[in-house]
Amino acid sequence: MASLNVGNLGDYLREQRRSAQLSLRQLADAAGVSNPYLSQIERGLRKPSAEVLQQVAKALRISAETLYVRAGILDEREREDLETRAVILADPSINERQKQVLLQIYDSFRKENDADAPPKPDAAHAAGTPADPTGG
């Protein structure tokens, strides 16, 4: 069976499983997936769904978003955004109104910085607009 482009994920999962001192069978049981299926994921032969990754992350007590990035489901920037939002929302030292204001400020800074960033080469073509701003 040919290896998919998920070897990085498999290696990472194996490393996390060993760090948690879990056998393959123990992790499979804790995550609610079959032992052979988890083995295939670790060897890069299977690409798991986001739901399976979430179950495995929960069993390992690690961030599901980290696994999503490694599996190519989520890019690094999206993961950082989600984690930042989660930290703000989980902070018990600020009230709900303050959390919402802080998230609005965070969003405005991100939009401002995105506007200031140079456009990605593929972005203009993907949007169907000419790369030359003069239209020519």
Short mmCIF file of C-alpha atoms in Angstrom, two decimals:
data_model
loop_
_atom_site.label_atom_id
_atom_site.label_comp_id
_atom_site.label_asym_id
_atom_site.label_seq_id
_atom_site.Cartn_x
_atom_site.Cartn_y
_atom_site.Cartn_z
CA MET A 1 0.00 0.00 0.00
CA ALA A 2 1.43 3.39 -1.00
CA SER A 3 2.16 5.90 1.75
CA LEU A 4 0.00 9.02 1.73
CA ASN A 5 1.38 12.45 2.53
CA VAL A 6 0.51 12.06 6.21
CA GLY A 7 3.81 10.57 7.42
CA ASN A 8 4.52 13.71 9.42
CA LEU A 9 1.22 13.21 11.22
CA GLY A 10 1.95 9.54 11.88
CA ASP A 11 5.42 10.24 13.23
CA TYR A 12 4.04 12.98 15.45
CA LEU A 13 1.25 10.75 16.76
CA ARG A 14 3.70 7.96 17.53
CA GLU A 15 5.96 10.41 19.37
CA GLN A 16 3.02 11.79 21.39
CA ARG A 17 1.76 8.29 22.18
CA ARG A 18 5.18 7.21 23.42
CA SER A 19 5.55 10.40 25.47
CA ALA A 20 2.21 9.59 27.11
CA GLN A 21 3.55 6.07 27.74
CA LEU A 22 0.63 4.46 25.94
CA SER A 23 0.72 1.37 23.80
CA LEU A 24 -0.90 1.47 20.39
CA ARG A 25 -3.75 -0.66 21.75
CA GLN A 26 -4.25 1.60 24.79
CA LEU A 27 -4.47 4.72 22.63
CA ALA A 28 -6.80 3.02 20.15
CA ASP A 29 -9.10 2.00 23.02
CA ALA A 30 -9.01 5.47 24.60
CA ALA A 31 -9.73 7.14 21.25
CA GLY A 32 -12.43 4.68 20.24
CA VAL A 33 -10.72 3.57 17.03
CA SER A 34 -9.44 0.16 16.00
CA ASN A 35 -5.88 -0.85 16.72
CA PRO A 36 -5.09 -1.65 13.03
CA TYR A 37 -6.56 1.68 11.88
CA LEU A 38 -4.44 3.65 14.36
CA SER A 39 -1.39 1.67 13.30
CA GLN A 40 -2.06 2.57 9.66
CA ILE A 41 -2.37 6.25 10.60
CA GLU A 42 0.96 6.14 12.43
CA ARG A 43 2.61 4.48 9.42
CA GLY A 44 1.19 7.10 7.05
CA LEU A 45 -1.06 4.66 5.20
CA ARG A 46 -4.37 6.23 6.20
CA LYS A 47 -5.54 9.82 6.40
CA PRO A 48 -7.94 10.13 9.33
CA SER A 49 -10.97 12.37 9.46
CA ALA A 50 -11.10 15.46 11.64
CA GLU A 51 -13.42 13.56 13.99
CA VAL A 52 -10.91 10.73 14.47
CA LEU A 53 -8.11 13.25 15.00
CA GLN A 54 -10.22 14.99 17.64
CA GLN A 55 -10.78 11.68 19.45
CA VAL A 56 -7.07 10.84 19.32
CA ALA A 57 -6.11 14.34 20.52
CA LYS A 58 -8.52 14.04 23.43
CA ALA A 59 -7.08 10.65 24.38
CA LEU A 60 -3.53 12.08 24.21
CA ARG A 61 -4.58 15.31 25.96
CA ILE A 62 -3.15 17.47 23.20
CA SER A 63 -4.60 20.14 20.91
CA ALA A 64 -6.79 18.80 18.12
CA GLU A 65 -5.83 21.85 16.07
CA THR A 66 -2.18 20.76 16.15
CA LEU A 67 -3.20 17.43 14.63
CA TYR A 68 -5.38 19.20 12.05
CA VAL A 69 -2.36 21.25 10.93
CA ARG A 70 -0.17 18.15 10.68
CA ALA A 71 -2.88 16.35 8.70
CA GLY A 72 -3.27 19.30 6.30
CA ILE A 73 -6.86 20.01 7.40
CA LEU A 74 -6.00 23.38 8.93
CA ASP A 75 -3.16 25.77 8.19
CA GLU A 76 -0.85 27.08 10.91
CA ARG A 77 -2.29 30.59 10.86
CA GLU A 78 -5.84 29.31 11.35
CA ARG A 79 -4.67 27.16 14.27
CA GLU A 80 -3.00 30.14 15.93
CA ASP A 81 -6.17 32.20 15.46
CA LEU A 82 -8.35 29.48 17.00
CA GLU A 83 -6.01 29.02 19.94
CA THR A 84 -5.82 32.77 20.59
CA ARG A 85 -9.61 33.01 20.59
CA ALA A 86 -9.89 30.01 22.91
CA VAL A 87 -7.46 31.55 25.40
CA ILE A 88 -9.36 34.84 25.41
CA LEU A 89 -12.71 33.12 25.87
CA ALA A 90 -11.38 30.88 28.65
CA ASP A 91 -9.82 33.71 30.68
CA PRO A 92 -11.73 33.88 33.99
CA SER A 93 -10.25 37.27 34.92
CA ILE A 94 -12.27 39.21 32.32
CA ASN A 95 -16.03 39.37 31.85
CA GLU A 96 -17.99 38.42 28.72
CA ARG A 97 -18.28 42.00 27.45
CA GLN A 98 -14.53 42.49 27.80
CA LYS A 99 -13.89 39.21 25.98
CA GLN A 100 -16.09 40.29 23.06
CA VAL A 101 -14.40 43.71 22.87
CA LEU A 102 -10.98 42.07 22.97
CA LEU A 103 -11.95 39.68 20.16
CA GLN A 104 -13.22 42.62 18.08
CA ILE A 105 -9.92 44.44 18.56
CA TYR A 106 -8.02 41.27 17.71
CA ASP A 107 -10.07 40.85 14.51
CA SER A 108 -9.50 44.48 13.50
CA PHE A 109 -5.72 44.12 13.97
CA ARG A 110 -5.70 40.92 11.90
CA LYS A 111 -7.69 42.57 9.09
CA GLU A 112 -5.41 45.62 9.17
CA ASN A 113 -2.30 43.45 8.99
CA ASP A 114 -3.78 41.33 6.20
CA ALA A 115 -4.47 44.51 4.20
CA ASP A 116 -0.88 45.67 4.72
CA ALA A 117 0.62 42.29 3.74
CA PRO A 118 1.80 41.84 0.16
CA PRO A 119 -0.65 39.76 -1.87
CA LYS A 120 0.18 36.10 -2.35
CA PRO A 121 1.08 35.28 -5.98
CA ASP A 122 -1.72 32.72 -6.34
CA ALA A 123 -4.34 34.88 -4.61
CA ALA A 124 -4.95 37.14 -7.60
CA HIS A 125 -5.31 34.23 -10.01
CA ALA A 126 -7.54 32.22 -7.66
CA ALA A 127 -9.89 35.19 -7.33
CA GLY A 128 -10.06 35.54 -11.12
CA THR A 129 -8.56 39.02 -11.08
CA PRO A 130 -5.57 40.16 -13.10
CA ALA A 131 -2.26 40.18 -11.24
CA ASP A 132 -1.45 43.60 -12.74
CA PRO A 133 -3.31 46.30 -10.72
CA THR A 134 -3.52 48.51 -13.82
CA GLY A 135 -5.68 45.85 -15.45
CA GLY A 136 -3.24 45.16 -18.25
#
